[in-house]
């Protein structure tokens, strides 16, 4: 029986190696074809940045100003970009190196050397992660920091110089928050920076115009010149909130936000719950939900805009790469579940440290997904959770190739 199980493991591991090898080759090809580009994510600044493939020495000043303007909400990242001479290619190299090393550090000690390198390349070429690695935005480094935080917490849990690794994890957490721009100067005083405003954005935006007549007359008068425009796109809630706070004051605005959320909940609760669930799934298992989004299912999100940015230079290759990556992500998860079930049936023991580490990763991912999901409707942006999706791949690697990891690491 053990021999049969061994053969079964070998077959499944071979399938995983081949499947991820195809992803690696497609990813490296896409990287080579797009290394000289700046992805256009739809904002005016990125449109100004344009295509850098025909610039022989360095991007022209218009392009650099466009990129710099697009990073105005990310002060730390903008500073790093300037330190690198405002060269997108150097930023890409930094992000690719950081992503590879983060995956390598996470998996080190669980896998053999060559399999470790292969798995690190598979993480690097995960399609939505690769898009971020070749973008002048902080999401790539934020995803790498999430993997480093998880790895450090795992090492601390195993007793490997616990205080040292806890300190590194805390430092990585601070860096991730700084890269996100959350604490940048001036953001605290912006309109809509409250729980009440987030609740209004989450619940009220999808039916903003439909509920307009249900609001008190004084609120209708305050926003009558912007309500229609705000209902067309998720970012319109920021315009609506700015108008409310300017005309009614911050304290009164908080009451209006609560009213907007309450009205929407009373009339559209099932729809709101459904959209929250779709957003959470979109962040947590992006490849499975992304295909539905591209088929017109679901809800408003940034996925379409992100995909258009990704395919701007190589549409045919990007289509094949992303389609395969999404399909293979689902297949690899299914194979991993089968392997995990077989190990349980065969009496494989789950060590408490492994279970605790898995629980930490799940908790961290859940908190991040919860925060992103509740910040507002229509704002689902998979770039923020590439690290979460990579944790699924790491589970596949450890289940298939790290069967003896528990014995080696204790």
Tab-separated table of C-alpha atoms in Angstrom:
chain	number	residue	atom	x	y	z
A	1	UNK	CA	0.000	0.000	0.000
A	2	UNK	CA	2.797	2.396	0.898
A	3	UNK	CA	4.444	1.631	-2.416
A	4	UNK	CA	1.260	2.489	-4.307
A	5	UNK	CA	0.930	5.729	-2.364
A	6	UNK	CA	4.553	6.560	-3.175
A	7	UNK	CA	3.893	6.065	-6.887
A	8	UNK	CA	0.760	8.182	-6.633
A	9	UNK	CA	2.722	10.993	-4.987
A	10	UNK	CA	5.376	10.773	-7.673
A	11	UNK	CA	2.794	11.048	-10.453
A	12	UNK	CA	1.031	14.032	-8.879
A	13	UNK	CA	4.331	15.761	-8.170
A	14	UNK	CA	5.349	15.206	-11.798
A	15	UNK	CA	2.090	16.750	-12.995
A	16	UNK	CA	2.654	19.761	-10.727
A	17	UNK	CA	6.226	20.188	-11.955
A	18	UNK	CA	5.129	20.121	-15.600
A	19	UNK	CA	2.149	22.375	-14.972
A	20	UNK	CA	4.187	25.013	-13.183
A	21	UNK	CA	6.995	24.668	-15.729
A	22	UNK	CA	4.603	25.827	-18.457
A	23	UNK	CA	3.633	28.800	-16.256
A	24	UNK	CA	7.308	29.621	-15.629
A	25	UNK	CA	8.141	29.592	-19.340
A	26	UNK	CA	5.122	31.730	-20.233
A	27	UNK	CA	5.918	34.121	-17.385
A	28	UNK	CA	9.551	34.565	-18.346
A	29	UNK	CA	8.549	35.133	-21.974
A	30	UNK	CA	5.983	37.745	-20.929
A	31	UNK	CA	8.594	39.404	-18.701
A	32	UNK	CA	11.107	39.657	-21.560
A	33	UNK	CA	8.495	41.089	-23.940
A	34	UNK	CA	7.253	43.698	-21.452
A	35	UNK	CA	10.386	44.705	-19.570
A	36	UNK	CA	10.729	47.939	-21.541
A	37	UNK	CA	7.121	49.022	-20.987
A	38	UNK	CA	5.228	51.087	-18.436
A	39	UNK	CA	1.771	49.650	-17.915
A	40	UNK	CA	-1.116	52.087	-18.338
A	41	UNK	CA	-3.576	51.579	-15.462
A	42	UNK	CA	-6.020	54.135	-16.790
A	43	UNK	CA	-4.976	57.309	-14.999
A	44	UNK	CA	-3.816	60.408	-16.841
A	45	UNK	CA	-0.355	60.119	-15.318
A	46	UNK	CA	0.191	56.662	-16.739
A	47	UNK	CA	-1.081	57.790	-20.118
A	48	UNK	CA	1.603	60.481	-20.040
A	49	UNK	CA	4.242	57.909	-19.095
A	50	UNK	CA	3.555	55.975	-22.266
A	51	UNK	CA	5.729	53.325	-23.872
A	52	UNK	CA	9.418	53.281	-22.952
A	53	UNK	CA	10.514	50.642	-25.465
A	54	UNK	CA	11.679	53.210	-27.999
A	55	UNK	CA	13.699	55.302	-25.547
A	56	UNK	CA	17.349	54.544	-26.035
A	57	UNK	CA	19.016	56.199	-23.064
A	58	UNK	CA	16.366	57.142	-20.544
A	59	UNK	CA	12.664	58.042	-20.355
A	60	UNK	CA	11.948	61.619	-21.373
A	61	UNK	CA	10.908	64.196	-18.811
A	62	UNK	CA	7.192	63.977	-19.690
A	63	UNK	CA	7.172	60.253	-19.024
A	64	UNK	CA	9.045	60.645	-15.732
A	65	UNK	CA	6.709	63.405	-14.589
A	66	UNK	CA	3.732	61.224	-15.457
A	67	UNK	CA	5.024	58.291	-13.417
A	68	UNK	CA	6.035	60.549	-10.532
A	69	UNK	CA	2.564	62.101	-10.463
A	70	UNK	CA	0.953	58.670	-10.443
A	71	UNK	CA	2.943	57.862	-7.278
A	72	UNK	CA	1.840	60.915	-5.325
A	73	UNK	CA	-0.129	58.704	-2.909
A	74	UNK	CA	2.910	56.487	-2.218
A	75	UNK	CA	5.623	58.702	-0.761
A	76	UNK	CA	8.059	55.958	0.317
A	77	UNK	CA	7.810	54.096	-2.969
A	78	UNK	CA	8.244	57.338	-4.892
A	79	UNK	CA	11.385	58.004	-2.860
A	80	UNK	CA	12.842	54.594	-3.728
A	81	UNK	CA	11.975	55.162	-7.387
A	82	UNK	CA	13.827	58.474	-7.366
A	83	UNK	CA	16.842	56.875	-5.650
A	84	UNK	CA	17.018	54.511	-8.628
A	85	UNK	CA	17.202	57.461	-10.971
A	86	UNK	CA	13.500	57.254	-11.843
A	87	UNK	CA	14.343	54.324	-14.119
A	88	UNK	CA	11.433	51.864	-14.430
A	89	UNK	CA	13.786	49.092	-15.552
A	90	UNK	CA	15.808	49.367	-12.328
A	91	UNK	CA	12.590	49.342	-10.301
A	92	UNK	CA	11.513	46.192	-12.106
A	93	UNK	CA	14.834	44.506	-11.336
A	94	UNK	CA	14.517	45.412	-7.657
A	95	UNK	CA	10.956	44.088	-7.489
A	96	UNK	CA	11.789	40.868	-9.348
A	97	UNK	CA	14.766	40.216	-7.067
A	98	UNK	CA	12.748	40.956	-3.929
A	99	UNK	CA	9.925	38.659	-5.049
A	100	UNK	CA	12.254	35.757	-5.893
A	101	UNK	CA	14.214	36.082	-2.634
A	102	UNK	CA	11.028	36.368	-0.548
A	103	UNK	CA	9.720	33.109	-1.991
A	104	UNK	CA	13.128	31.451	-1.599
A	105	UNK	CA	13.387	32.544	2.034
A	106	UNK	CA	9.869	31.316	2.794
A	107	UNK	CA	10.479	27.848	1.352
A	108	UNK	CA	14.089	27.395	2.484
A	109	UNK	CA	14.406	24.504	4.922
A	110	UNK	CA	11.354	22.728	3.582
A	111	UNK	CA	12.540	21.740	0.107
A	112	UNK	CA	15.637	20.511	-1.679
A	113	UNK	CA	17.817	23.139	-3.373
A	114	UNK	CA	16.791	22.653	-7.006
A	115	UNK	CA	13.123	22.160	-6.172
A	116	UNK	CA	13.394	25.275	-4.010
A	117	UNK	CA	14.661	27.346	-6.948
A	118	UNK	CA	11.941	25.933	-9.200
A	119	UNK	CA	9.193	26.765	-6.680
A	120	UNK	CA	10.570	30.286	-6.237
A	121	UNK	CA	10.393	30.782	-10.011
A	122	UNK	CA	6.816	29.475	-9.999
A	123	UNK	CA	5.883	32.077	-7.375
A	124	UNK	CA	7.679	34.783	-9.366
A	125	UNK	CA	5.768	33.956	-12.553
A	126	UNK	CA	2.301	33.742	-11.021
A	127	UNK	CA	0.547	35.941	-13.657
A	128	UNK	CA	-0.954	38.607	-11.424
A	129	UNK	CA	2.239	38.801	-9.372
A	130	UNK	CA	4.367	39.137	-12.514
A	131	UNK	CA	2.163	41.999	-13.654
A	132	UNK	CA	2.928	43.810	-10.392
A	133	UNK	CA	6.657	43.080	-10.605
A	134	UNK	CA	6.724	44.944	-13.933
A	135	UNK	CA	4.644	47.902	-12.773
A	136	UNK	CA	5.790	51.180	-11.239
A	137	UNK	CA	3.525	50.699	-8.231
A	138	UNK	CA	4.192	49.422	-4.685
A	139	UNK	CA	2.076	46.256	-4.833
A	140	UNK	CA	4.946	43.955	-5.808
A	141	UNK	CA	7.058	44.953	-2.807
A	142	UNK	CA	4.007	44.808	-0.530
A	143	UNK	CA	3.323	41.238	-1.663
A	144	UNK	CA	6.960	40.262	-1.072
A	145	UNK	CA	6.822	41.768	2.411
A	146	UNK	CA	3.706	39.716	3.197
A	147	UNK	CA	5.602	36.540	2.339
A	148	UNK	CA	8.544	37.667	4.473
A	149	UNK	CA	6.249	38.411	7.417
A	150	UNK	CA	4.697	34.947	7.126
A	151	UNK	CA	8.093	33.270	6.825
A	152	UNK	CA	9.506	35.117	9.844
A	153	UNK	CA	6.489	34.249	11.974
A	154	UNK	CA	6.886	30.608	10.958
A	155	UNK	CA	10.535	30.579	11.961
A	156	UNK	CA	9.732	32.301	15.248
A	157	UNK	CA	7.085	29.667	15.923
A	158	UNK	CA	9.645	26.908	15.372
A	159	UNK	CA	11.993	28.536	17.889
A	160	UNK	CA	14.607	29.706	15.393
A	161	UNK	CA	15.828	32.840	17.186
A	162	UNK	CA	12.241	33.846	17.878
A	163	UNK	CA	12.774	37.431	19.013
A	164	UNK	CA	14.968	38.188	16.021
A	165	UNK	CA	12.421	36.931	13.521
A	166	UNK	CA	9.523	38.606	15.341
A	167	UNK	CA	11.427	41.877	15.075
A	168	UNK	CA	12.018	41.364	11.355
A	169	UNK	CA	8.335	40.550	10.852
A	170	UNK	CA	7.334	43.741	12.671
A	171	UNK	CA	9.746	45.785	10.550
A	172	UNK	CA	8.352	44.257	7.355
A	173	UNK	CA	4.838	45.073	8.533
A	174	UNK	CA	5.760	48.710	9.098
A	175	UNK	CA	7.416	48.909	5.672
A	176	UNK	CA	4.335	47.412	4.014
A	177	UNK	CA	2.090	49.996	5.663
A	178	UNK	CA	4.428	52.806	4.636
A	179	UNK	CA	4.554	51.545	1.058
A	180	UNK	CA	0.752	51.443	0.949
A	181	UNK	CA	0.642	55.183	1.624
A	182	UNK	CA	-1.801	54.693	4.499
A	183	UNK	CA	0.116	56.991	6.832
A	184	UNK	CA	1.430	59.496	4.316
A	185	UNK	CA	1.249	63.088	5.444
A	186	UNK	CA	-2.090	64.729	4.731
A	187	UNK	CA	-4.087	61.546	4.177
A	188	UNK	CA	-5.630	61.668	7.628
A	189	UNK	CA	-7.496	64.872	6.852
A	190	UNK	CA	-8.945	63.737	3.528
A	191	UNK	CA	-12.730	63.401	3.172
A	192	UNK	CA	-14.154	59.960	3.739
A	193	UNK	CA	-11.398	58.713	6.061
A	194	UNK	CA	-13.676	57.132	8.661
A	195	UNK	CA	-15.498	53.890	9.401
A	196	UNK	CA	-18.842	55.536	8.685
A	197	UNK	CA	-17.652	56.707	5.270
A	198	UNK	CA	-16.284	53.233	4.485
A	199	UNK	CA	-19.639	51.703	5.457
A	200	UNK	CA	-21.421	54.148	3.163
A	201	UNK	CA	-19.085	53.339	0.299
A	202	UNK	CA	-19.441	49.606	0.861
A	203	UNK	CA	-23.230	49.560	1.128
A	204	UNK	CA	-24.554	52.631	-0.668
A	205	UNK	CA	-22.498	53.158	-3.825
A	206	UNK	CA	-23.981	50.373	-6.025
A	207	UNK	CA	-27.498	51.798	-5.595
A	208	UNK	CA	-26.594	55.426	-5.011
A	209	UNK	CA	-28.915	56.925	-7.607
A	210	UNK	CA	-31.715	54.416	-6.979
A	211	UNK	CA	-31.818	55.425	-3.302
A	212	UNK	CA	-31.495	59.155	-3.905
A	213	UNK	CA	-35.221	59.818	-3.475
A	214	UNK	CA	-35.216	57.915	-0.171
A	215	UNK	CA	-32.756	60.313	1.454
A	216	UNK	CA	-33.847	63.302	3.561
A	217	UNK	CA	-34.499	66.418	1.523
A	218	UNK	CA	-31.605	68.342	3.072
A	219	UNK	CA	-29.140	65.624	1.997
A	220	UNK	CA	-30.571	65.579	-1.505
A	221	UNK	CA	-30.036	69.307	-1.782
A	222	UNK	CA	-26.440	69.043	-0.569
A	223	UNK	CA	-25.413	66.483	-3.203
A	224	UNK	CA	-27.870	67.103	-6.023
A	225	UNK	CA	-25.168	68.410	-8.387
A	226	UNK	CA	-22.780	65.451	-7.868
A	227	UNK	CA	-24.977	62.439	-7.012
A	228	UNK	CA	-25.581	61.409	-10.621
A	229	UNK	CA	-21.894	61.584	-11.534
A	230	UNK	CA	-20.818	59.810	-8.334
A	231	UNK	CA	-23.086	56.867	-9.122
A	232	UNK	CA	-21.202	56.053	-12.338
A	233	UNK	CA	-17.858	54.930	-10.889
A	234	UNK	CA	-16.668	53.752	-7.430
A	235	UNK	CA	-14.219	56.626	-7.014
A	236	UNK	CA	-17.255	58.891	-7.275
A	237	UNK	CA	-17.945	58.215	-3.614
A	238	UNK	CA	-14.839	60.266	-2.781
A	239	UNK	CA	-16.317	63.200	-4.687
A	240	UNK	CA	-19.643	62.763	-2.920
A	241	UNK	CA	-17.972	62.582	0.487
A	242	UNK	CA	-15.864	65.667	-0.210
A	243	UNK	CA	-18.994	67.649	-1.127
A	244	UNK	CA	-20.899	66.451	1.935
A	245	UNK	CA	-18.056	67.334	4.312
A	246	UNK	CA	-17.469	70.694	2.677
A	247	UNK	CA	-21.128	71.742	2.780
A	248	UNK	CA	-22.323	70.042	5.962
A	249	UNK	CA	-19.178	69.825	8.095
A	250	UNK	CA	-17.282	66.757	9.263
A	251	UNK	CA	-19.519	65.966	12.251
A	252	UNK	CA	-22.775	66.217	10.325
A	253	UNK	CA	-21.220	64.291	7.434
A	254	UNK	CA	-20.660	61.300	9.710
A	255	UNK	CA	-24.394	61.220	10.398
A	256	UNK	CA	-25.141	61.354	6.690
A	257	UNK	CA	-22.730	58.488	6.004
A	258	UNK	CA	-24.546	56.361	8.554
A	259	UNK	CA	-27.863	57.284	6.944
A	260	UNK	CA	-26.608	56.323	3.478
A	261	UNK	CA	-25.417	52.936	4.743
A	262	UNK	CA	-28.618	52.297	6.706
A	263	UNK	CA	-30.888	53.156	3.782
A	264	UNK	CA	-28.960	50.924	1.390
A	265	UNK	CA	-28.960	48.045	3.874
A	266	UNK	CA	-32.710	48.269	4.457
A	267	UNK	CA	-33.547	47.970	0.769
A	268	UNK	CA	-30.649	45.983	-0.691
A	269	UNK	CA	-29.183	43.792	2.079
A	270	UNK	CA	-29.031	40.532	0.047
A	271	UNK	CA	-27.239	42.267	-2.822
A	272	UNK	CA	-24.750	43.933	-0.454
A	273	UNK	CA	-23.947	40.621	1.246
A	274	UNK	CA	-23.492	38.949	-2.131
A	275	UNK	CA	-21.131	41.669	-3.355
A	276	UNK	CA	-19.093	41.527	-0.149
A	277	UNK	CA	-18.721	37.772	-0.637
A	278	UNK	CA	-17.633	38.181	-4.266
A	279	UNK	CA	-15.080	40.824	-3.296
A	280	UNK	CA	-13.630	38.606	-0.565
A	281	UNK	CA	-13.334	35.692	-2.985
A	282	UNK	CA	-11.839	37.979	-5.615
A	283	UNK	CA	-9.079	38.978	-3.220
A	284	UNK	CA	-8.514	35.515	-1.740
A	285	UNK	CA	-8.636	33.269	-4.827
A	286	UNK	CA	-8.170	35.790	-7.632
A	287	UNK	CA	-7.542	33.357	-10.544
A	288	UNK	CA	-10.795	31.489	-9.917
A	289	UNK	CA	-12.906	34.656	-9.766
A	290	UNK	CA	-11.003	36.596	-12.432
A	291	UNK	CA	-12.215	34.315	-15.214
A	292	UNK	CA	-15.818	34.913	-14.147
A	293	UNK	CA	-15.216	38.652	-14.073
A	294	UNK	CA	-13.838	38.601	-17.611
A	295	UNK	CA	-16.959	36.729	-18.732
A	296	UNK	CA	-19.138	39.546	-17.397
A	297	UNK	CA	-20.209	37.800	-14.219
A	298	UNK	CA	-20.203	39.350	-10.771
A	299	UNK	CA	-19.714	43.006	-10.029
A	300	UNK	CA	-17.693	46.193	-10.509
A	301	UNK	CA	-13.947	45.869	-9.882
A	302	UNK	CA	-10.549	47.007	-11.155
A	303	UNK	CA	-9.866	43.613	-12.755
A	304	UNK	CA	-10.839	44.725	-16.253
A	305	UNK	CA	-8.685	47.847	-16.035
A	306	UNK	CA	-5.743	45.858	-14.661
A	307	UNK	CA	-6.032	43.266	-17.409
A	308	UNK	CA	-6.138	45.924	-20.112
A	309	UNK	CA	-2.956	47.414	-18.660
A	310	UNK	CA	-1.282	44.007	-18.624
A	311	UNK	CA	-2.153	43.146	-22.226
A	312	UNK	CA	-1.335	46.575	-23.679
A	313	UNK	CA	1.941	45.522	-25.340
A	314	UNK	CA	1.434	41.782	-25.940
A	315	UNK	CA	-2.315	41.065	-26.061
A	316	UNK	CA	-2.089	37.568	-27.559
A	317	UNK	CA	0.680	36.355	-25.248
A	318	UNK	CA	-1.010	37.929	-22.216
A	319	UNK	CA	-4.281	36.197	-23.042
A	320	UNK	CA	-2.589	32.794	-23.211
A	321	UNK	CA	-0.491	33.470	-20.092
A	322	UNK	CA	-3.354	34.665	-17.901
A	323	UNK	CA	-5.839	32.072	-19.135
A	324	UNK	CA	-3.382	29.268	-18.487
A	325	UNK	CA	-2.361	30.716	-15.123
A	326	UNK	CA	-5.961	30.909	-13.920
A	327	UNK	CA	-6.785	27.417	-15.180
A	328	UNK	CA	-3.622	25.919	-13.694
A	329	UNK	CA	-4.177	27.646	-10.340
A	330	UNK	CA	-7.485	25.774	-9.996
A	331	UNK	CA	-5.945	22.493	-11.138
A	332	UNK	CA	-3.009	22.786	-8.738
A	333	UNK	CA	-5.352	23.468	-5.826
A	334	UNK	CA	-7.456	20.428	-6.704
A	335	UNK	CA	-4.354	18.214	-6.888
A	336	UNK	CA	-3.121	19.619	-3.573
A	337	UNK	CA	-6.416	18.851	-1.861
A	338	UNK	CA	-6.222	15.274	-3.168
A	339	UNK	CA	-2.661	14.868	-1.897
A	340	UNK	CA	-3.543	16.320	1.498
A	341	UNK	CA	-6.556	13.992	1.781
A	342	UNK	CA	-4.433	10.953	0.899
A	343	UNK	CA	-1.885	11.892	3.552
A	344	UNK	CA	-4.631	12.156	6.151
A	345	UNK	CA	-6.149	8.810	5.139
A	346	UNK	CA	-2.746	7.148	5.303
A	347	UNK	CA	-2.333	8.351	8.869
A	348	UNK	CA	-0.141	11.357	8.296
A	349	UNK	CA	0.179	13.428	11.439
A	350	UNK	CA	-0.357	17.165	11.458
A	351	UNK	CA	2.160	18.702	13.844
A	352	UNK	CA	0.868	21.469	16.040
A	353	UNK	CA	3.530	23.909	14.840
A	354	UNK	CA	2.520	23.342	11.228
A	355	UNK	CA	-1.142	23.795	12.100
A	356	UNK	CA	-0.378	26.950	14.085
A	357	UNK	CA	1.667	28.373	11.213
A	358	UNK	CA	-1.145	27.644	8.753
A	359	UNK	CA	-3.540	29.349	11.160
A	360	UNK	CA	-1.304	32.441	11.306
A	361	UNK	CA	-1.195	32.658	7.496
A	362	UNK	CA	-4.965	32.245	7.274
A	363	UNK	CA	-5.531	34.878	9.967
A	364	UNK	CA	-3.200	37.402	8.330
A	365	UNK	CA	-4.777	36.825	4.931
A	366	UNK	CA	-8.279	37.056	6.366
A	367	UNK	CA	-7.580	40.357	8.107
A	368	UNK	CA	-6.064	41.870	4.950
A	369	UNK	CA	-8.927	40.629	2.777
A	370	UNK	CA	-11.486	41.912	5.297
A	371	UNK	CA	-9.962	45.388	5.389
A	372	UNK	CA	-9.745	45.629	1.610
A	373	UNK	CA	-13.253	44.269	1.102
A	374	UNK	CA	-14.872	46.696	3.531
A	375	UNK	CA	-13.166	49.833	2.226
A	376	UNK	CA	-15.861	50.283	-0.409
A	377	UNK	CA	-17.877	48.669	-3.193
A	378	UNK	CA	-16.493	48.443	-6.711
A	379	UNK	CA	-12.890	48.851	-5.511
A	380	UNK	CA	-11.784	45.211	-5.639
A	381	UNK	CA	-8.177	45.316	-6.894
A	382	UNK	CA	-6.270	42.038	-6.981
A	383	UNK	CA	-2.896	43.821	-7.002
A	384	UNK	CA	-3.198	44.229	-3.218
A	385	UNK	CA	-3.364	40.489	-2.477
A	386	UNK	CA	-0.851	38.822	-4.781
A	387	UNK	CA	0.919	37.622	-1.628
A	388	UNK	CA	-2.265	35.969	-0.352
A	389	UNK	CA	-2.737	34.092	-3.623
A	390	UNK	CA	0.900	32.998	-3.575
A	391	UNK	CA	0.309	31.356	-0.194
A	392	UNK	CA	-2.030	28.909	-1.976
A	393	UNK	CA	0.806	27.974	-4.320
A	394	UNK	CA	3.187	27.554	-1.389
A	395	UNK	CA	0.724	25.113	0.161
A	396	UNK	CA	0.827	23.114	-3.089
A	397	UNK	CA	4.642	23.085	-3.110
A	398	UNK	CA	4.923	21.984	0.511
A	399	UNK	CA	2.259	19.294	0.169
A	400	UNK	CA	3.810	17.806	-2.950
A	401	UNK	CA	7.509	18.299	-2.307
A	402	UNK	CA	7.687	18.917	1.400
A	403	UNK	CA	6.230	15.685	2.662
A	404	UNK	CA	9.264	15.254	4.893
A	405	UNK	CA	9.430	18.900	5.940
A	406	UNK	CA	7.784	18.250	9.247
A	407	UNK	CA	10.389	15.629	10.127
A	408	UNK	CA	13.257	17.911	9.041
A	409	UNK	CA	11.999	21.020	10.782
A	410	UNK	CA	10.152	19.498	13.739
